[in-house]
Amino acid sequence: MERNSNDVRGLLSRMPDNTAFKQQRLPAWRSHLTAWAVLPGFFTTGAFFLGMGILLILSAKSVKEIEITYTSMCSNCAKLRENASNFYKECTCSVPFFIPEKMPGNVYMYYKLHNFYQNLRRYTISRNNRQLLGEDITNVENCAPFQRDSNGIPIAPCGAIANSMFNDTILLSYYPHSSTRINVPLLSSGITWWTDKHIKFQNPRSNNLPSAFTGTTKPPYWRKPVYQLDPENPENNGFLNNDFIVWMRVAALPTFKKLYRRIHRTGPFANGLPAGNYSFDIAYNFPVTVFKGEKGVVLSTVTWSGGSNLFLGIAYLTTGAVMWLAAFSMTAVHLKMKKRNIVSES
Amino acid sequence: MSGIPLVRVPFRKQKKNEKERCLQANNKEFNEKFEYEHNAIKTAKYNFFTFLPLNLFEQFQRVANAYFLFLLLLQLIPQISSLVWYTTVIPLALVLSMTGVKDAIDDMFRHKNDKQVNNRPILVIVNGMVKEEKWLNIRVGDIIKLQNNSFVPADVLLLSSSEPYSLTYIETAELDGETNLKVKQALVVTSNLEDNLEKLSNFKGEVRCDPPNNKLDKFTGVLIHEGETYALDNEKILLRGCTIRNTDWCYGLVIYAGQDTKLMQNSGKTTFKRTSIDHLMNVLVIWIFVFLIGMCSFLTIGHGIWENQKGYFFQIYLPFEEEISSSALCIFLIFWSYVIILNTVVPISLYVSVEIIRLGNSFYINWDRKMFYIPKNTPAQARTTTLNEELGQIQYVFSDKTGTLTQNIMTFYKCSINGRLYGDIYSMTGQKVEITQDTEKVDFSYNNLADPKFSFYDKTLAEAVKKGNPMVHLFFLCLSLCHTVMSEEKVEGELVYQAQSPDEEALVTAARNFGFVFHSRTSETITVMEMGVTKVYDLLAILDFNNVRKRMSVIVKTPEGKVILFCKGADTIIWELLHSSCKPLQDITMEHLDDFAGDGLRTLAVAYRELDEESFQKWIQKHHRASTAVEDREEKLGLIYEEIEKDMMLIGATAIEDKLQDGVPETIVTLMKANIIIWVLTGDKQETAVSIGYSCNMLTDDMDDMFVIDAKESSMVLKQLRSARRVMKPDSFLRTDPVTKLISQSEKKNFILPEEVPNGSYGLIIDGHSLAYALEEDMELELLRTACMCKSVICCRVTPLQKAQMVELVKKYKNMVTLAIGDGANDISMIKAAHIGVGISGQEGMQAVLASDFSFAQFRFLQRLLLVHGRWSYIRMCKFLCYFFYKNFAFTLVHFWYAFFSGFSAETVFDEWFIAFYNLFYTSLPVLALSLFDQDVNDLWSLRFPELYYPGQNNLYFNKKEFVKYLIYAIYTSFVLFFIPFGTTYNSVRSNGKDFSDYQSFTLIIQTSLLVVVTVQVGLETTYWTAVNQFFIWGSLAMYFSIMFLLYSDGLFLLFPQTFQFMGTARNTFILPQVWLIIALTVAICLLPLIVLRFLKMDLLPTQTNKILAKIRECMKNPVPPPARTKLRRTSSRRSAYAFAHQHGFGALITSGKNMKSR
């Protein structure tokens, strides 16, 4: 008996295994585009897109935003900056403006640059994260063309990104009456990513920040060394300076805005910015007209979906509408063809 | 077992041209001067040390690999390196190592195979002793001893053998596919050596002969022995690959060894077959290169303009690099930077993925139980793993007949004796009953010499024999006497017949089972056991068979003293020779013969004539005179034979079934329904080929006409071909006919012959002689036009070379995918010539299998191979390629859009790690699962609806048009992928007020959207969601997100801050609702038009395939109906004819007594 079964096994020794995998009989769910799957799917997703579009548009519309481009308004300062020899000359410029409606809640202040290419290949790689980590302050690898000054002293922070840091100072003043002027309190904290502030950027370990940077020099376009960026708040200096961190997170597109300050909600501004007359007092340091760029300031509130950009809402609304249109026409075609098929079959 | 590899060594050193081969037996020093090839064969390519350098060298010869090496070198130049080196090194290393491993495994198998063949044992005479050696140690000039049933290891000159007159029987199945025995005979001078070892080792004969060549049937040379010169011809040569049969031992002198043997010379160059998709892919890759260069040039110009207008002024923040002197150089470098960035349009993993998919689909063929042949324990085998998808595109099948369509087994199936038909069985009610496996067989236990393998179902015949019906006895007596079969009684009571043709064997075996046992013969007698009584008949004459006579007769003297002539032959011939009194019987028998022919049986008529002693004596003298005539002996003998073969009395007729393999007619019908055109190319004769054509439904009676091209000269062949075409398509002779115009106008040899539609259905039969003329250059188009208009084409009596020429002809002018299927060595050339060669395995000869790309045991598996495996492979490959190009274009082209906003500075839009991993990890598995598991319908349905095969034949799923469609779709996708995130992040902020449009977040949003879009896209292409598909699709997404979080984690950043710059991006971006809204929106916008188009196309412009698929889905809702078996009825009224082997019989040999052992 046993021998017999052995024989059978020997005779069929090369028989393939009868497994679902080898016989291509794996259990499976078959999918294909049936009317029953496609049409209801289109109607429901279309409805979702339409609804979401309306919601997004409404929320974007609720955002109050004011944008002021000051390059042309401060044309004399702009002219001054075109000449590099005026590097250390101060130039201030005041830009008055009017807020027609109250800006409720949190208000954010941004600076906006046009035509500034933070995304050029050579620009984006011109930095050294190891230096910025404070580990090796003289490591200027990859920082070309701003690695060392003419004396060969390593630059800290090195690289084209750091060197080109936006260095205008903008102050906001509120005029409740034509004669009174209140400086709107601005916060420079909370404008960076937590991960940047706490991991990516570290000052060199030392009790005294200036001594930590000995052996390095400031970037050529900077007026002050990195450890003196914020004279008011000693914590906000070195690589941990908030404005510096914000700048170092390069923008994807040549027109961008970066968060500059938050409005401190105290006193008259506890509920946001009231309507009325305001002015920006700008220390104009950053040359942009050389490369046909423009600078601006933006004040904006936010909602859950971000800022005042309507794009996403409109895109959703359009897509939803197109989906419904498609769904209706597909239904019509399908019903018609079905009828014809039935007729032709009978 | 008989695995002799046919692959020629690619790196073989070319030897100096040999003019003449000269060798001396037993003289090593003399023979070594010539440096003849040794008998070792080497097919393996590498050894342990050469593997790495050689393999790498070979791999970098591939354009794609070389291209990536070039890219890698570019990336090492810092000025243009827009991507870090690992984005190219990781994929390239993976690709190279995977291919390397596969090559190594392949080569290991070749080593094993070589070793096995080279180490077979053989007996060689060394210093007067017989010594066992390995095959590889045989040298030219050695004398070797061959034993019964052993393989001949080299081409040897037969010296002597155990049989009288030094005859040696061999089987040449491995060489030419013929299983019948052939006789070789040694020279008298050498046969005297016998098995005397002393004489043999002192034999100093010198042989001068042709240099090694590939002509199997030609050998000219001389043997110079003791000053005398003897001519040598093919009759004295045993070739490598033959098997010794019925000969206890023989000795031979090795003349050609190893690669010089005719078998190896004949194996031809193994050309590397590539599929049409391979060719298309190469064309497309060139297109893509051009596209790439175009894009890079465009972007370079863009960069030039940008530098001029903006970059120049932006220098205060980003001065030009010191080393780069001019902006022209800078612009030139940007070109190469973009070449590096956009290189992913030519995906490096494409070729490797294609190979993996083909390998996987080949394994399915090996694993298919429905292509496993139980009786022979033979599974199907994909021997070439790179041709799978072409199985789904076959348009022409060239099939051998013997052993492929038929089993090459003849069985005695029916007979008509004295006007009564035997063989059909009837039920109690008088209804004819179909014979199945369960039908009760006739019990032959009364006859202890019966062959147990023989089966017959009609009991009435056995009863008639037992009752002693004289005509029935006469019938079987005739069958047991009138033949040239040789018998052998190895064990007492166990007779083994050796016949030249299987037909004869079948008839003699039938007689044996019914009690008329042919026992033995001498040159003068035939011993027959008639119903247990031994009788000896004196054999007076054998009137042998030839093609003109189409009959054979024997004249015997019975023990009772009567002289009787027994004759069997083609019915049409016999009818002329019958006595007039047979007329009524003739008419009835005629009806029976029609009946047999209708069943596709091979028929013979059987007759006898009693002779009186006197007239016979007169005749035999004439016969003797004629047989010693020097001139025109054949003709004279023929006339003498006719004198005595007349006024014969009809006994009856036999019907032999040339057994088709199981399921052959059904398979052919199915394949024809799938629009596959089947041409049968056979070495067999016309009648047999035609009768098989009818029985397997290639030829039917409802065909409008059947043309036979059998002319003997060129002009007549042309005339016959033209007249056939005139009947089928008279218009084609008009000057205005588009095809005629095309042919007359085109000077070039390579144009494609368009399809022509005849006015009906026709068959074409063409024989080898005519084919020789028709295949000549001036007539081949004529042949092809005529042949292609016919529904079936049968070529008979063709040589192996002609088989290959036919295939080449179709390949040359038709641009269609061809498949050749055969079992014998005579099919090798055609198997190699066709796009796909299929070998029938499980038979004796293995040569065809070894040369083939796919092999299985039964012809009927062909439909499964093509309609199921081929179709699936094709669809899977097409889906894979479409998707693969799509995903890479969508991926790469985003860079193009970004260039407009990044100053054409070759900035990437993705994280470099994403670029490195995109093809390898993130998107490879789902499409791999798709191309290994997808099935639009299961195997039963694709066999049930052969029409589903059309799209593959017409190459509808992947062609240039489809490629362009997917290219456009990919451009659209990349556009959406870039501009939706662009529009959303532009001037936008996060909900916590922080800015949103930083480069790293932007990058992450785009790459995540891209990944989701392409993953959903692969889901859309998947129609068969197995657990693996689900796992891979969801797993890929999960893997993407987890790798993202890993690469963007604090730990990696702190270790390598320059390499993992994106730290924190994932955490800070994926928490935003906008990001998910963007992803949802891009997916919707990307897929919306595709789904709408597909849906509308299915409703408005459904293809034939769509309709069938819809029908199948309708059916699937209900329980699956049993597959409808195509009912086949052979309605033929055709008559097959005498079916002997197309050679002379052994008649002359028997009467001369040469092959009888002296007793």
Tab-separated table of C-alpha atoms in Angstrom, chain A residues 10-19 21-36 38-39 42 48-49 52 56 65 67 108 110 112 114-130 133 135 141-142 144-146 160 163-165 190-196 199-201 221 246 249-259 262 286-288 290-292 298 300-309 311-312 315-316 319 322-323 326 329-331 333-335 337, chain B residues 81-84 306 309-310 313-322 361 364 366-370 372 374 376-379 381 864 869 872 876 898 900-908 912 932-933 935-938 978-1002 1019-1020 1022-1028 1030 1050 1053-1058 1061-1065 1067-1069 1073-1074 1076-1078 1080-1081 1084-1085 1088 1091-1092 1094-1096 1098-1100 1113 1116:
chain	number	residue	atom	x	y	z
A	10	GLY	CA	7.197	9.155	-8.279
A	11	LEU	CA	5.139	9.038	-11.437
A	12	LEU	CA	3.768	12.495	-10.858
A	13	SER	CA	6.848	13.858	-9.200
A	14	ARG	CA	6.977	16.874	-11.472
A	15	MET	CA	3.332	17.793	-11.064
A	16	PRO	CA	3.051	21.421	-10.057
A	17	ASP	CA	1.521	22.198	-6.691
A	18	ASN	CA	-2.147	22.861	-6.621
A	19	THR	CA	-2.019	26.154	-4.795
A	21	PHE	CA	-1.079	31.222	-6.149
A	22	LYS	CA	0.609	28.898	-8.596
A	23	GLN	CA	-2.594	28.168	-10.455
A	24	GLN	CA	-3.462	31.876	-10.612
A	25	ARG	CA	-6.666	31.335	-8.735
A	26	LEU	CA	-6.020	33.730	-5.879
A	27	PRO	CA	-9.297	34.952	-4.498
A	28	ALA	CA	-9.813	38.487	-5.606
A	29	TRP	CA	-12.249	41.290	-5.884
A	30	ARG	CA	-12.883	42.333	-9.469
A	31	SER	CA	-13.229	46.007	-10.169
A	32	HIS	CA	-14.328	47.725	-13.288
A	33	LEU	CA	-16.090	50.913	-14.244
A	34	THR	CA	-19.744	50.029	-14.046
A	35	ALA	CA	-22.441	52.635	-14.216
A	36	TRP	CA	-23.489	51.616	-10.746
A	38	VAL	CA	-19.191	55.461	-11.405
A	39	LEU	CA	-22.345	57.550	-11.534
A	42	PHE	CA	-19.449	61.123	-9.307
A	48	PHE	CA	-18.588	67.058	-1.564
A	49	PHE	CA	-16.405	69.228	-3.794
A	52	MET	CA	-16.171	72.187	0.276
A	56	LEU	CA	-13.433	77.441	1.496
A	65	GLU	CA	-6.002	91.535	4.662
A	67	GLU	CA	-1.089	94.713	1.549
A	108	TYR	CA	-0.081	88.795	11.545
A	110	TYR	CA	4.379	89.743	6.873
A	112	LYS	CA	6.546	90.302	0.988
A	114	HIS	CA	8.481	90.108	-5.462
A	115	ASN	CA	10.926	88.747	-7.945
A	116	PHE	CA	13.295	87.493	-5.311
A	117	TYR	CA	14.529	84.024	-6.313
A	118	GLN	CA	15.138	82.164	-3.101
A	119	ASN	CA	14.717	78.976	-5.092
A	120	LEU	CA	17.700	79.144	-7.387
A	121	ARG	CA	19.604	75.909	-7.227
A	122	ARG	CA	22.918	77.419	-6.240
A	123	TYR	CA	21.207	79.679	-3.752
A	124	THR	CA	19.263	76.969	-1.956
A	125	ILE	CA	22.287	74.757	-1.413
A	126	SER	CA	24.489	77.587	-0.242
A	127	ARG	CA	24.245	76.910	3.480
A	128	ASN	CA	25.795	74.632	6.035
A	129	ASN	CA	23.474	72.920	8.460
A	130	ARG	CA	26.312	71.679	10.559
A	133	LEU	CA	23.652	73.451	14.461
A	135	GLU	CA	28.554	72.114	16.273
A	141	GLU	CA	31.528	73.721	3.303
A	142	ASN	CA	28.875	74.082	0.559
A	144	ALA	CA	30.007	79.038	-1.936
A	145	PRO	CA	30.156	81.844	-2.878
A	146	PHE	CA	30.037	83.213	0.671
A	160	ALA	CA	24.164	83.032	0.018
A	163	ASN	CA	24.033	86.737	3.441
A	164	SER	CA	20.904	87.951	1.653
A	165	MET	CA	18.763	88.065	4.785
A	190	GLY	CA	6.186	82.175	17.669
A	191	ILE	CA	6.918	82.924	14.050
A	192	THR	CA	9.110	79.910	13.380
A	193	TRP	CA	8.550	76.185	13.202
A	194	TRP	CA	9.152	74.523	16.505
A	195	THR	CA	11.486	72.017	14.873
A	196	ASP	CA	13.569	74.766	13.339
A	199	ILE	CA	16.495	71.314	16.572
A	200	LYS	CA	17.683	72.679	13.304
A	201	PHE	CA	19.261	75.852	14.636
A	221	TYR	CA	25.887	92.266	3.559
A	246	VAL	CA	12.316	82.415	9.059
A	249	ARG	CA	13.457	78.510	5.368
A	250	VAL	CA	13.683	79.381	1.701
A	251	ALA	CA	10.564	80.129	-0.313
A	252	ALA	CA	9.484	77.899	-3.147
A	253	LEU	CA	8.467	80.667	-5.516
A	254	PRO	CA	9.979	84.002	-6.494
A	255	THR	CA	7.099	85.934	-4.979
A	256	PHE	CA	6.648	85.124	-1.340
A	257	LYS	CA	5.748	86.536	1.998
A	258	LYS	CA	7.312	85.619	5.264
A	259	LEU	CA	5.937	86.086	8.739
A	262	ARG	CA	2.538	89.005	15.396
A	286	PHE	CA	17.238	95.810	1.812
A	287	PRO	CA	17.944	96.728	-1.801
A	288	VAL	CA	15.441	95.296	-4.285
A	290	VAL	CA	18.685	96.518	-8.374
A	291	PHE	CA	17.087	93.289	-9.531
A	292	LYS	CA	13.721	94.881	-10.367
A	298	VAL	CA	0.999	92.574	4.645
A	300	SER	CA	-3.699	89.710	7.728
A	301	THR	CA	-6.010	87.700	9.896
A	302	VAL	CA	-6.272	83.942	9.433
A	303	THR	CA	-8.952	81.253	9.458
A	304	TRP	CA	-8.815	77.478	9.612
A	305	SER	CA	-8.052	77.280	5.918
A	306	GLY	CA	-5.217	79.770	6.014
A	307	GLY	CA	-5.216	83.178	4.474
A	308	SER	CA	-7.185	85.110	1.934
A	309	ASN	CA	-6.224	82.928	-1.023
A	311	PHE	CA	-7.687	79.607	-5.253
A	312	LEU	CA	-8.464	76.399	-3.405
A	315	ALA	CA	-10.809	75.113	-7.682
A	316	TYR	CA	-13.029	72.974	-5.487
A	319	THR	CA	-14.157	70.683	-9.964
A	322	VAL	CA	-17.488	69.775	-13.668
A	323	MET	CA	-18.052	66.495	-11.881
A	326	ALA	CA	-19.910	64.962	-16.279
A	329	SER	CA	-23.990	63.728	-19.262
A	330	MET	CA	-22.702	60.245	-18.503
A	331	THR	CA	-26.070	59.285	-17.064
A	333	VAL	CA	-25.488	58.730	-22.491
A	334	HIS	CA	-25.685	55.568	-20.461
A	335	LEU	CA	-29.462	55.488	-20.353
A	337	MET	CA	-27.234	53.508	-24.986
B	81	SER	CA	25.485	68.097	-10.381
B	82	SER	CA	21.895	69.021	-9.830
B	83	LEU	CA	21.231	65.819	-7.946
B	84	VAL	CA	23.361	64.098	-5.392
B	306	TRP	CA	16.368	84.476	-17.563
B	309	GLN	CA	16.874	89.588	-17.861
B	310	LYS	CA	16.951	88.745	-14.189
B	313	PHE	CA	20.804	91.785	-11.793
B	314	PHE	CA	20.381	89.277	-9.040
B	315	GLN	CA	24.136	88.861	-8.838
B	316	ILE	CA	24.338	90.991	-5.736
B	317	TYR	CA	22.762	88.155	-3.845
B	318	LEU	CA	24.116	85.324	-5.915
B	319	PRO	CA	27.288	86.162	-7.798
B	320	PHE	CA	28.395	83.895	-10.620
B	321	GLU	CA	30.801	81.235	-9.618
B	322	GLU	CA	34.404	82.240	-9.866
B	361	ASN	CA	4.726	35.041	-15.863
B	364	TYR	CA	3.048	30.550	-14.039
B	366	ASN	CA	5.808	26.091	-15.412
B	367	TRP	CA	3.347	25.818	-12.564
B	368	ASP	CA	0.192	25.342	-14.576
B	369	ARG	CA	-1.379	22.025	-13.718
B	370	LYS	CA	-3.639	22.294	-16.710
B	372	PHE	CA	0.877	19.183	-16.998
B	374	ILE	CA	0.078	13.177	-16.390
B	376	LYS	CA	4.414	11.427	-19.204
B	377	ASN	CA	4.903	13.303	-15.910
B	378	THR	CA	5.768	16.340	-17.978
B	379	PRO	CA	4.988	19.888	-16.963
B	381	GLN	CA	8.171	24.726	-19.377
B	864	ARG	CA	-3.911	27.505	-23.070
B	869	HIS	CA	-0.965	32.716	-20.493
B	872	TRP	CA	-2.581	37.593	-19.669
B	876	ARG	CA	-0.146	42.685	-18.015
B	898	TYR	CA	8.921	74.423	-11.837
B	900	PHE	CA	9.644	78.594	-15.104
B	901	PHE	CA	9.457	79.737	-11.509
B	902	SER	CA	12.952	78.937	-10.367
B	903	GLY	CA	14.928	80.807	-12.945
B	904	PHE	CA	15.573	77.628	-14.973
B	905	SER	CA	18.273	76.935	-12.437
B	906	ALA	CA	17.879	73.144	-12.454
B	907	GLU	CA	16.293	73.198	-9.043
B	908	THR	CA	14.502	69.960	-8.258
B	912	GLU	CA	16.498	64.047	-3.464
B	932	LEU	CA	1.791	39.559	-11.968
B	933	PHE	CA	-1.774	39.028	-10.830
B	935	GLN	CA	-6.650	39.102	-15.014
B	936	ASP	CA	-9.567	40.819	-16.671
B	937	VAL	CA	-11.337	37.495	-17.089
B	938	ASN	CA	-10.348	34.118	-15.801
B	978	PHE	CA	2.414	71.472	-10.072
B	979	PHE	CA	-0.191	74.169	-10.462
B	980	ILE	CA	-2.720	73.102	-7.859
B	981	PRO	CA	-0.168	73.281	-5.019
B	982	PHE	CA	1.271	76.346	-6.667
B	983	GLY	CA	-2.055	78.174	-6.738
B	984	THR	CA	-2.891	77.119	-3.235
B	985	THR	CA	0.345	77.998	-1.536
B	986	TYR	CA	0.958	81.122	-3.535
B	987	ASN	CA	0.564	84.125	-1.263
B	988	SER	CA	-1.067	81.884	1.308
B	989	VAL	CA	-0.422	81.257	4.946
B	990	ARG	CA	-0.956	78.489	7.399
B	991	SER	CA	-3.853	78.580	9.795
B	992	ASN	CA	-1.410	79.538	12.558
B	993	GLY	CA	-0.237	82.517	10.570
B	994	LYS	CA	3.152	81.123	9.593
B	995	ASP	CA	4.061	81.249	5.947
B	996	PHE	CA	3.055	78.336	3.807
B	997	SER	CA	5.009	78.647	0.646
B	998	ASP	CA	8.424	77.499	1.796
B	999	TYR	CA	10.294	75.254	-0.563
B	1000	GLN	CA	10.316	72.174	1.626
B	1001	SER	CA	6.583	72.171	2.338
B	1002	PHE	CA	5.861	72.856	-1.300
B	1019	GLY	CA	-5.661	50.992	-8.527
B	1020	LEU	CA	-7.765	52.134	-11.443
B	1022	THR	CA	-6.098	46.920	-11.507
B	1023	THR	CA	-9.103	44.804	-12.308
B	1024	TYR	CA	-8.262	41.870	-10.100
B	1025	TRP	CA	-7.643	42.853	-6.525
B	1026	THR	CA	-5.966	39.993	-4.749
B	1027	ALA	CA	-4.781	40.301	-1.196
B	1028	VAL	CA	-1.309	40.936	-2.563
B	1030	GLN	CA	-4.280	45.316	-1.660
B	1050	ASP	CA	15.456	64.561	14.133
B	1053	PHE	CA	19.211	65.095	10.685
B	1054	LEU	CA	21.463	65.376	13.693
B	1055	LEU	CA	23.669	62.636	12.315
B	1056	PHE	CA	23.837	63.950	8.743
B	1057	PRO	CA	22.560	67.524	8.736
B	1058	GLN	CA	23.561	68.170	5.135
B	1061	GLN	CA	17.771	68.694	5.255
B	1062	PHE	CA	14.028	68.238	5.289
B	1063	MET	CA	13.882	67.578	8.995
B	1064	GLY	CA	10.523	68.435	10.456
B	1065	THR	CA	8.766	69.143	7.168
B	1067	ARG	CA	5.369	66.945	10.882
B	1068	ASN	CA	4.731	70.579	10.129
B	1069	THR	CA	2.959	70.025	6.840
B	1073	PRO	CA	-6.063	70.591	6.431
B	1074	GLN	CA	-5.141	72.474	3.254
B	1076	TRP	CA	-5.044	67.096	2.432
B	1077	LEU	CA	-7.465	69.230	0.479
B	1078	ILE	CA	-4.790	69.826	-2.127
B	1080	ALA	CA	-7.742	65.256	-2.747
B	1081	LEU	CA	-8.171	67.945	-5.365
B	1084	ALA	CA	-9.790	64.257	-8.468
B	1085	ILE	CA	-8.671	66.566	-11.255
B	1088	LEU	CA	-11.665	62.865	-13.637
B	1091	ILE	CA	-12.647	58.018	-15.861
B	1092	VAL	CA	-15.127	60.045	-17.889
B	1094	ARG	CA	-13.200	55.475	-20.301
B	1095	PHE	CA	-16.803	55.367	-19.239
B	1096	LEU	CA	-18.083	57.192	-22.286
B	1098	MET	CA	-17.387	51.965	-23.169
B	1099	ASP	CA	-20.884	53.273	-23.768
B	1100	LEU	CA	-20.460	55.057	-27.052
B	1113	ARG	CA	-19.837	39.940	-16.615
B	1116	MET	CA	-20.798	35.750	-14.216
